[in-house]
Short mmCIF file of C-alpha atoms in Angstrom, two decimals:
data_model
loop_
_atom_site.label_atom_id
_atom_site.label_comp_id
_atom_site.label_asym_id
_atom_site.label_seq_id
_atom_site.Cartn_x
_atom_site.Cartn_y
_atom_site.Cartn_z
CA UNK S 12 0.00 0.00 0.00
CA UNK S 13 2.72 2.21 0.74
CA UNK S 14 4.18 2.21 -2.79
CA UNK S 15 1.01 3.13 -4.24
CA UNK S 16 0.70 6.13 -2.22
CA UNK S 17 3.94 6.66 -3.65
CA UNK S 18 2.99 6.10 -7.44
CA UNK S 19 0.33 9.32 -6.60
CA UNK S 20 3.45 11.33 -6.13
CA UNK S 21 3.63 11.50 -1.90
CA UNK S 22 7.34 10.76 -0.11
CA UNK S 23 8.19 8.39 1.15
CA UNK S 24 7.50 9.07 4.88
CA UNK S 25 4.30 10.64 4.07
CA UNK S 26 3.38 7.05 1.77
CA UNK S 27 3.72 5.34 4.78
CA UNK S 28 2.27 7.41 7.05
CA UNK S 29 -1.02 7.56 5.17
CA UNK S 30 -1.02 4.11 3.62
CA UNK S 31 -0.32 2.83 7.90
CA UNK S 32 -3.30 5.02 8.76
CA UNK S 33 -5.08 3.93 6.01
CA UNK S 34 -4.68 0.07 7.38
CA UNK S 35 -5.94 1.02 10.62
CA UNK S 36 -9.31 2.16 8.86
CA UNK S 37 -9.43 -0.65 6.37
CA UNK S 38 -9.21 -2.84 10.15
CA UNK S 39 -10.96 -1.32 12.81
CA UNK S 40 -14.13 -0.01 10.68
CA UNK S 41 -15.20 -3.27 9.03
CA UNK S 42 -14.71 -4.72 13.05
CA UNK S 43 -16.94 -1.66 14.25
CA UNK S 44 -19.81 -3.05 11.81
CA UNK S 45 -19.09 -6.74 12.55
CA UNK S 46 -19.60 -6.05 16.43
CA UNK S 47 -22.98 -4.31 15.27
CA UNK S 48 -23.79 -7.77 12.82
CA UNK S 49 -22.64 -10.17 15.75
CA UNK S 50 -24.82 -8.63 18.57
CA UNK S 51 -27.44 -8.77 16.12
CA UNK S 52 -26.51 -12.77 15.06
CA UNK S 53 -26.38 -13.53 18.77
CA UNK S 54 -29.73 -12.68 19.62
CA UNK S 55 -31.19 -14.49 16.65
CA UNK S 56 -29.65 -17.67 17.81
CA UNK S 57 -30.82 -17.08 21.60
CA UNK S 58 -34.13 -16.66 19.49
CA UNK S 59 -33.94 -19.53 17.80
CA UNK S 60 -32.80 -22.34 20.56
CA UNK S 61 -35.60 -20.62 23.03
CA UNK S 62 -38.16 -20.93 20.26
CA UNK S 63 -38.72 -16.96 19.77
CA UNK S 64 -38.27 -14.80 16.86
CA UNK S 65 -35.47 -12.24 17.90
CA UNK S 66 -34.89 -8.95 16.76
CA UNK S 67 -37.37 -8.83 13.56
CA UNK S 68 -38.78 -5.27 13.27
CA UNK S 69 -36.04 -2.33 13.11
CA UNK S 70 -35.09 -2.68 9.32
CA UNK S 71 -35.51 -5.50 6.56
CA UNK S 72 -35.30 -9.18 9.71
CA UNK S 73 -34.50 -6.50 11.95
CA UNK S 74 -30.82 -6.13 10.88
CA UNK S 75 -30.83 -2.38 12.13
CA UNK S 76 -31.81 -3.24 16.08
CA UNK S 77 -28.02 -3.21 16.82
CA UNK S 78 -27.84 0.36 15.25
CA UNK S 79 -31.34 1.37 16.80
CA UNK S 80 -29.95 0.37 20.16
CA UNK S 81 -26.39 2.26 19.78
CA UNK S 82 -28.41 5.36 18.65
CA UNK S 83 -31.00 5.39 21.99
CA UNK S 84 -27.53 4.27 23.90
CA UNK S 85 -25.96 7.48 22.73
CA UNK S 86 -28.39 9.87 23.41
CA UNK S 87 -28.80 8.72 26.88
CA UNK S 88 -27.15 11.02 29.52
CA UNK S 89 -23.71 10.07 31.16
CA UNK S 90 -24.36 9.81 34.90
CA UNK S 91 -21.45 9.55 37.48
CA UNK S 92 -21.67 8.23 41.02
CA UNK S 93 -21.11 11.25 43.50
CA UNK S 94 -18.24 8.97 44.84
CA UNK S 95 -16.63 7.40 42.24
CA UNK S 96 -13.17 8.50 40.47
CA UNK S 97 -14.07 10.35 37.59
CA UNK S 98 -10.91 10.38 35.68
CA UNK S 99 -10.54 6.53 35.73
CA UNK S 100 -14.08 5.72 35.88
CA UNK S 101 -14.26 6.90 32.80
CA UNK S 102 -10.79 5.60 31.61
CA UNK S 103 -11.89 2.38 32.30
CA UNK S 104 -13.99 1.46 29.08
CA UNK S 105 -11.93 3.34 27.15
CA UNK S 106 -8.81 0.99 27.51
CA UNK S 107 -11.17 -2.34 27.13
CA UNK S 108 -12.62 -0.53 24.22
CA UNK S 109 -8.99 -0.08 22.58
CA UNK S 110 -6.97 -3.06 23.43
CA UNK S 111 -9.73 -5.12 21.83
CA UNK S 112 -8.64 -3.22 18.87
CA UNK S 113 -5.15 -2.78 19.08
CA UNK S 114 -4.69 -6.51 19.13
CA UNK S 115 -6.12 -6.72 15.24
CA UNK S 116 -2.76 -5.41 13.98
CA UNK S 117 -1.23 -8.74 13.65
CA UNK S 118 -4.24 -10.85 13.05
CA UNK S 119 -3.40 -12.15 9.22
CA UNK S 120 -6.54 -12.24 6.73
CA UNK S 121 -4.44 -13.22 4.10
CA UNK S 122 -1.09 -13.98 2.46
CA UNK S 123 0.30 -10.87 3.38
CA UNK S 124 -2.51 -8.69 4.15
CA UNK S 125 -1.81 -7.98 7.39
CA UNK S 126 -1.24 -4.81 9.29
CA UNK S 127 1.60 -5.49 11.14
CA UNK S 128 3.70 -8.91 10.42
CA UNK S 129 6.07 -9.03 13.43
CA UNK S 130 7.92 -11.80 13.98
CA UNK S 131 6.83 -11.82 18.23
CA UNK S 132 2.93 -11.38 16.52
CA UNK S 133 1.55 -14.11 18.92
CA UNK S 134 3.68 -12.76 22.12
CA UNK S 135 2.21 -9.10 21.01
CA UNK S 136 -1.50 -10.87 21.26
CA UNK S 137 -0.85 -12.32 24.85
CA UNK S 138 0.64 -8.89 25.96
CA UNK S 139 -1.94 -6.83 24.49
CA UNK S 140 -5.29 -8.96 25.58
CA UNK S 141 -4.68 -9.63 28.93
CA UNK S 142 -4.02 -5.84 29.24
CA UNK S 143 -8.07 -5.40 29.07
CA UNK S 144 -8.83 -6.69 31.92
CA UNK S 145 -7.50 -3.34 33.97
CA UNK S 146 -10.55 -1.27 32.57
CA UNK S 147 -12.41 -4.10 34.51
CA UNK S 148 -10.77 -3.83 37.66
CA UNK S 149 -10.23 0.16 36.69
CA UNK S 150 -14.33 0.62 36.91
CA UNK S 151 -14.38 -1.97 39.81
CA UNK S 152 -12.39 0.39 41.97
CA UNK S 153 -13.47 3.61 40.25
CA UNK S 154 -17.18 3.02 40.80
CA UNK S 155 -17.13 3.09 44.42
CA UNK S 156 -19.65 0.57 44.73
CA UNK S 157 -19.33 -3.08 46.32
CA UNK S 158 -20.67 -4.94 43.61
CA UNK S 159 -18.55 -3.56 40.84
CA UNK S 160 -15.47 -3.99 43.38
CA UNK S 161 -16.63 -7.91 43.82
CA UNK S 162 -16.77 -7.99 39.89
CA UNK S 163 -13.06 -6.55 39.48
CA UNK S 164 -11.68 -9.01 41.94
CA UNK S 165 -13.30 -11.82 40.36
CA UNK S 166 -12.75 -10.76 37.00
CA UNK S 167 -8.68 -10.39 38.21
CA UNK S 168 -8.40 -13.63 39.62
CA UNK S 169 -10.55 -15.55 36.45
CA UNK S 170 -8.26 -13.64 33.99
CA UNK S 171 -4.76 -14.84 35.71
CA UNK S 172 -6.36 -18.17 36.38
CA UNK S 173 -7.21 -19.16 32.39
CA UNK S 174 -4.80 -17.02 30.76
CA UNK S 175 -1.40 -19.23 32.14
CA UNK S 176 -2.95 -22.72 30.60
CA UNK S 177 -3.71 -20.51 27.66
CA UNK S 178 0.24 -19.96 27.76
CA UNK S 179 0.45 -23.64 28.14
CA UNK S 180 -1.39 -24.27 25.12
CA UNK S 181 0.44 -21.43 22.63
CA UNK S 182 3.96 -23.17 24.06
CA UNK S 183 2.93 -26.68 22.44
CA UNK S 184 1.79 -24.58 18.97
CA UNK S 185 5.16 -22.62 18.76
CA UNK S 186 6.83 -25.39 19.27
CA UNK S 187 5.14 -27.49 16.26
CA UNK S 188 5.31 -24.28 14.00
CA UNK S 189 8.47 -23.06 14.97
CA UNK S 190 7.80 -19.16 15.27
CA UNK S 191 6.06 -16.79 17.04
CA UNK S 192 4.73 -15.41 13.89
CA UNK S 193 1.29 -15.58 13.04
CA UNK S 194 1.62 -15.89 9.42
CA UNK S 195 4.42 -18.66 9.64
CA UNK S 196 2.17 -20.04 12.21
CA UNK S 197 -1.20 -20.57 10.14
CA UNK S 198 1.67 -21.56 6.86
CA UNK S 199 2.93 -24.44 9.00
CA UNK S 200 -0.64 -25.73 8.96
CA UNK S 201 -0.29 -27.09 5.45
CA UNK S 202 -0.75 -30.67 5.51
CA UNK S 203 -0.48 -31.71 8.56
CA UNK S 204 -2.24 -34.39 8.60
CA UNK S 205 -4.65 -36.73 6.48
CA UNK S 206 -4.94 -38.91 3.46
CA UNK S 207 -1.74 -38.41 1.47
CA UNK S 208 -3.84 -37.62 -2.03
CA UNK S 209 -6.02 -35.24 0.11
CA UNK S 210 -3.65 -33.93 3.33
CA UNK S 211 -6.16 -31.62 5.70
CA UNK S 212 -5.10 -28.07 6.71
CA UNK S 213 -5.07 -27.14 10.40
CA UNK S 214 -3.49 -28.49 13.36
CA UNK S 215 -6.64 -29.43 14.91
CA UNK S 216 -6.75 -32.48 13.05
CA UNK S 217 -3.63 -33.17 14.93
CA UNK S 218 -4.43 -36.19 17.92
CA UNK S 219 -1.48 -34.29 19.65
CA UNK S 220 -3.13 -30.70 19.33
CA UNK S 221 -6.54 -31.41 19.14
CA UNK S 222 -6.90 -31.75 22.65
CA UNK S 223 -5.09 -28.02 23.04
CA UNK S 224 -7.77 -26.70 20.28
CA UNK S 225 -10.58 -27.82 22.85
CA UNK S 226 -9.03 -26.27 25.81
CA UNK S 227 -7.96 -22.91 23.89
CA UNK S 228 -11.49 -22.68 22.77
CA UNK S 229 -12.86 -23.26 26.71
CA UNK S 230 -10.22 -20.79 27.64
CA UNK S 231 -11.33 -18.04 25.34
CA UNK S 232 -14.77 -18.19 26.92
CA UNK S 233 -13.18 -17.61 30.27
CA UNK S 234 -10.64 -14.90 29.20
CA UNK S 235 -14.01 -12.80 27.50
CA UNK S 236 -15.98 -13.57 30.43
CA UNK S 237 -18.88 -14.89 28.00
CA UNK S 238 -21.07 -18.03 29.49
CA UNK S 239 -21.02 -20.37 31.45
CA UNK S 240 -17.84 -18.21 33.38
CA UNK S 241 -19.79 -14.73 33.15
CA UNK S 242 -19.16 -14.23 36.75
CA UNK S 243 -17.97 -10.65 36.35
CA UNK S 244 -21.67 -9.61 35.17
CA UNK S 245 -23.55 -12.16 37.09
CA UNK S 246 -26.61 -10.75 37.52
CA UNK S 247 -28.18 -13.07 40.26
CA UNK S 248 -25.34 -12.10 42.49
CA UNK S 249 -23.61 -9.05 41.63
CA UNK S 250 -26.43 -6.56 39.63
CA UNK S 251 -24.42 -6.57 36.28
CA UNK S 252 -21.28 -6.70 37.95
CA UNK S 253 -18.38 -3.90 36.76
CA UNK S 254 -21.00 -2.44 34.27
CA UNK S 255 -23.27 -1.62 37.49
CA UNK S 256 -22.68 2.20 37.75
CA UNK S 257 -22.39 2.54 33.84
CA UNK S 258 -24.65 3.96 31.31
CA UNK S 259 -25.14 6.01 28.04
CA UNK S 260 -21.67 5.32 25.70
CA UNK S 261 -19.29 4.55 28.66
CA UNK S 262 -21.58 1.33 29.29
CA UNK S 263 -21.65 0.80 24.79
CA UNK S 264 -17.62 0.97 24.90
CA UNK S 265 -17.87 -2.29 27.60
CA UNK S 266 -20.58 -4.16 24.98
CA UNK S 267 -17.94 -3.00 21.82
CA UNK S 268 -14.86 -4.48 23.42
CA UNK S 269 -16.60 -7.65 24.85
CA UNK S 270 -17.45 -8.46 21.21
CA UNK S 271 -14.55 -6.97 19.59
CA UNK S 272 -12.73 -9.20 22.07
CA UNK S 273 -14.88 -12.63 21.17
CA UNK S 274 -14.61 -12.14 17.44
CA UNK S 275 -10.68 -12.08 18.03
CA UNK S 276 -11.25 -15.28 19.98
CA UNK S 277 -12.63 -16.71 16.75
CA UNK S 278 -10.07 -15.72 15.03
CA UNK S 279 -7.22 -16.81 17.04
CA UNK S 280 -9.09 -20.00 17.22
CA UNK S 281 -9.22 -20.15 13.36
CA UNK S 282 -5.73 -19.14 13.00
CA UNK S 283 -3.78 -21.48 15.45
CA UNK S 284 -5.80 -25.01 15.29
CA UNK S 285 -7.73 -24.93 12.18
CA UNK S 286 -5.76 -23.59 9.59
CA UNK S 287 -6.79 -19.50 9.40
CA UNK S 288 -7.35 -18.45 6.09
CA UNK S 289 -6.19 -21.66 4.36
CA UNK S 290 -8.84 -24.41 3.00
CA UNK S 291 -9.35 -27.53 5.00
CA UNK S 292 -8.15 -29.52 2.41
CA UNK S 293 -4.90 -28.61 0.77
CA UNK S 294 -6.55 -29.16 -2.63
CA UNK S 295 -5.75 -26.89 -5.79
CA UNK S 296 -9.57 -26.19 -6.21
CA UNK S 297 -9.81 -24.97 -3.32
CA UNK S 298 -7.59 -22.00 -3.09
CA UNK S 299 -9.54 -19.75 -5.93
CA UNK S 300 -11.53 -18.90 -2.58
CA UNK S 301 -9.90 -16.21 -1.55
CA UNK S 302 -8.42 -16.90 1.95
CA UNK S 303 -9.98 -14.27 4.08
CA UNK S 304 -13.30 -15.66 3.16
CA UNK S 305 -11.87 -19.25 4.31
CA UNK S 306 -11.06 -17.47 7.80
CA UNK S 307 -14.62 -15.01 8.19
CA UNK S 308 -16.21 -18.55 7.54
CA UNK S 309 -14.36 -20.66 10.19
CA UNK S 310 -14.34 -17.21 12.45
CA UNK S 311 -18.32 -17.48 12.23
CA UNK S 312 -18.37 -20.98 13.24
CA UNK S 313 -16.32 -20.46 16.35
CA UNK S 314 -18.86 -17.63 16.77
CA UNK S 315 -22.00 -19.75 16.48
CA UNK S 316 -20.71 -22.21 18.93
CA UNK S 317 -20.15 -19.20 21.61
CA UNK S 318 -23.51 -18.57 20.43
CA UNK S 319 -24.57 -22.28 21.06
CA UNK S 320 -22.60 -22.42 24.92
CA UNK S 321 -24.70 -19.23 26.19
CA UNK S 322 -27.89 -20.43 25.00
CA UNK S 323 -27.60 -23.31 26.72
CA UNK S 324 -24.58 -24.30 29.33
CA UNK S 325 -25.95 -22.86 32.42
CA UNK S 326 -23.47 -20.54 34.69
CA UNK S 327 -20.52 -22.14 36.82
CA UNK S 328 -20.09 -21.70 40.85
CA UNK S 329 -16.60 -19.75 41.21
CA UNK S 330 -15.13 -22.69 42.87
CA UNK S 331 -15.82 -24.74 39.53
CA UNK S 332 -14.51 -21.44 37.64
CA UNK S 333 -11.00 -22.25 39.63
CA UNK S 334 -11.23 -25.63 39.81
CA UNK S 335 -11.44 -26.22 35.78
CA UNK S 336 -8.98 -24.06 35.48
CA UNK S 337 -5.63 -24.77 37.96
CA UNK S 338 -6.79 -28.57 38.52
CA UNK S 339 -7.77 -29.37 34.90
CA UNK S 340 -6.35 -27.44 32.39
CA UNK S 341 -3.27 -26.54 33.68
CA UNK S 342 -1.80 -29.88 34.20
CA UNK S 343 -3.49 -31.27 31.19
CA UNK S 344 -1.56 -28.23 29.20
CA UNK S 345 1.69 -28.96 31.06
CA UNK S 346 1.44 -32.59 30.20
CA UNK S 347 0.71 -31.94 26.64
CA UNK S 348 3.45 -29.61 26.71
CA UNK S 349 5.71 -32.83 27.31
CA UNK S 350 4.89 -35.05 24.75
CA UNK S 351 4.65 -32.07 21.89
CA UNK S 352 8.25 -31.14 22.35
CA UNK S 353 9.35 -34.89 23.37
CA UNK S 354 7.68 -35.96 19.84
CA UNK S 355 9.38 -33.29 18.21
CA UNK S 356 12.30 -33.78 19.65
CA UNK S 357 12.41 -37.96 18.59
CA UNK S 358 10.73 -37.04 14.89
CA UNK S 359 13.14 -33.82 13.81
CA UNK S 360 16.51 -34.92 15.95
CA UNK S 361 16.25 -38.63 16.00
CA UNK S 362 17.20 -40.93 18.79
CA UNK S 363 21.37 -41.29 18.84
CA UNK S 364 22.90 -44.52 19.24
#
């Protein structure tokens, strides 16, 4: 991009300047309207596993209730507890609004259409996630209430709890891929596995990483806080949790990062078990498809089976939250950790005499 904005006659500097900015655009817009389209999607399949309609009036199948409902969000009036801490209570959703963007830099659609193709992309997506969960504990603390306090300190502890087997897991993927690099990462997944006239994409299909694709994919519904380990919003208990004092766009900017942050859960899930933007099947036909459509369609599956766990896994005690995740999934991702890198180490080195 830069060197077209070069062929119109800019500098250099200036080329990449715009053509960087213009990436950011050609990113964060199209994720703006697919929050708006998820929300929407979401409620449909509530709908449809409770045997209701959904949203079905606001626009042609009621595809404009997501707008309709930012638009009366917006025009509501911004009310702040007399005790709370203005600065960072309204801080708060701003950073869990913009580290569930930020991280879309190094997410690769394509060959090469990416924003940013570092070689430390999957560290930079483990640094720059697990930063959202300060605007939780931010508007815990900030709102001066007790419930939004209980919601930060839950939300803290689920957060570290999930995200070290989710470590666990990325360890046994570098180490079959052998880089940190997104790109290289999804590229590895060429036939890995499969028929030899008809190999299958993904590492997924791998009996050694198929087990980390299942708990990555648990984990990601713990690290977004979506059902059955919503306990930062658990309305029985704690009101609606961190969101409790919230309203008018401050309260939209939670409901925009949630979902910016589960359709990046998709994606990651797409991208390091089940082969990102590459066809299951590495099969010539296949690849006229153009790859990012291979990745928005394995991205909406992942999506329709968050869908699927709300509608109908009911909520977990917090002792089961912490129990799943430090007695389970931690030493099943340490032990898996084992035999990846001992496998590796017997298939690439050998075994000397």
């Amino acid at each position: 991009m830069t060197s077209f904005f070069e062929w119109l006659g800019l500098p250099f500097e200036a080329a990449w300047t715009v053509a960087t900015l213009a990436g950011i655009l050609l990113i964060a817009l199209p994720v703006m309207l697919a929050v708006a389209m998820i929300i929407y999607a979401d409620r449909k399949i509530w709908a449809a596993m409770a045997l209701r309609r959904g949203p079905n009036v606001v626009g042609p199948f009621g595809l404009l209730q997501s707008f309709a409902d930012g638009l009366k969000v917006f025009l509501q009036e911004t009310i702040i507890p007399t005790g709370a801490n203005k600065g960072l209570f309204l801080l708060a959703p701003i950073i869990t609004f913009t580290v569930a963007l930020i991280v879309w830099a190094v997410v690769p659609f394509d060959v090469e259409v990416v924003l940013a193709d570092i070689n430390v992309g999957l560290l930079y997506v483990l640094a720059a996630s697990s930063l959202g969960v300060y605007g939780i504990i931010l508007a815990g603390w900030a709102s001066n209430s007790k419930y939004p306090f209980y919601s930060a300190i839950r939300a803290a502890a689920q957060m570290v709890s999930y995200e070290v087997a989710i470590g666990f897991v990325l360890v046994s993927v570098v180490l079959w891929a052998g880089s940190f690099n997104l790109t290289s990462i999804v590229e590895a997944q060429r036939s890995v596995w499969g028929l030899s006239f008809l190999p299958i994409n993904g590492f997924g299909f791998n009996p050694l990483l198929f087990p980390m694709a299942v708990v990555f994919f648990i984990s990601a519904l713990a690290e977004t806080a979506r059902a059955p380990f919503d306990l930062t919003e658990a309305e029985s208990e704690l009101v609606a949790g961190y969101q409790t004092e919230y309203s008018s766009m401050a309260f939209a900017l939670y409901w925009l990062g949630e979902y910016a942050n589960v359709i990046l859960m998709c994606a990651l899930n797409a991208l390091l078990f089940w082969g990102g933007y590459l066809p299951p099947f590495d099969w010539a036909p296949l690849y006229v498809v153009p790859g990012i459509l291979w990745l928005f369609l394995k991205m909406g599956f992942f999506f329709f089976l968050f869908s699927w766990v709300k509608a109908t896994v009911p909520r977990y005690r917090y002792d089961q939250l912490m129990r799943l995740g430090w007695k389970i999934f931690l030493p099943l991702s340490l032990v898996f950790v084992f035999l990846v890198s001992g496998f590796l180490m017997l298939a690439r080195v050998g075994v000397s005499a």
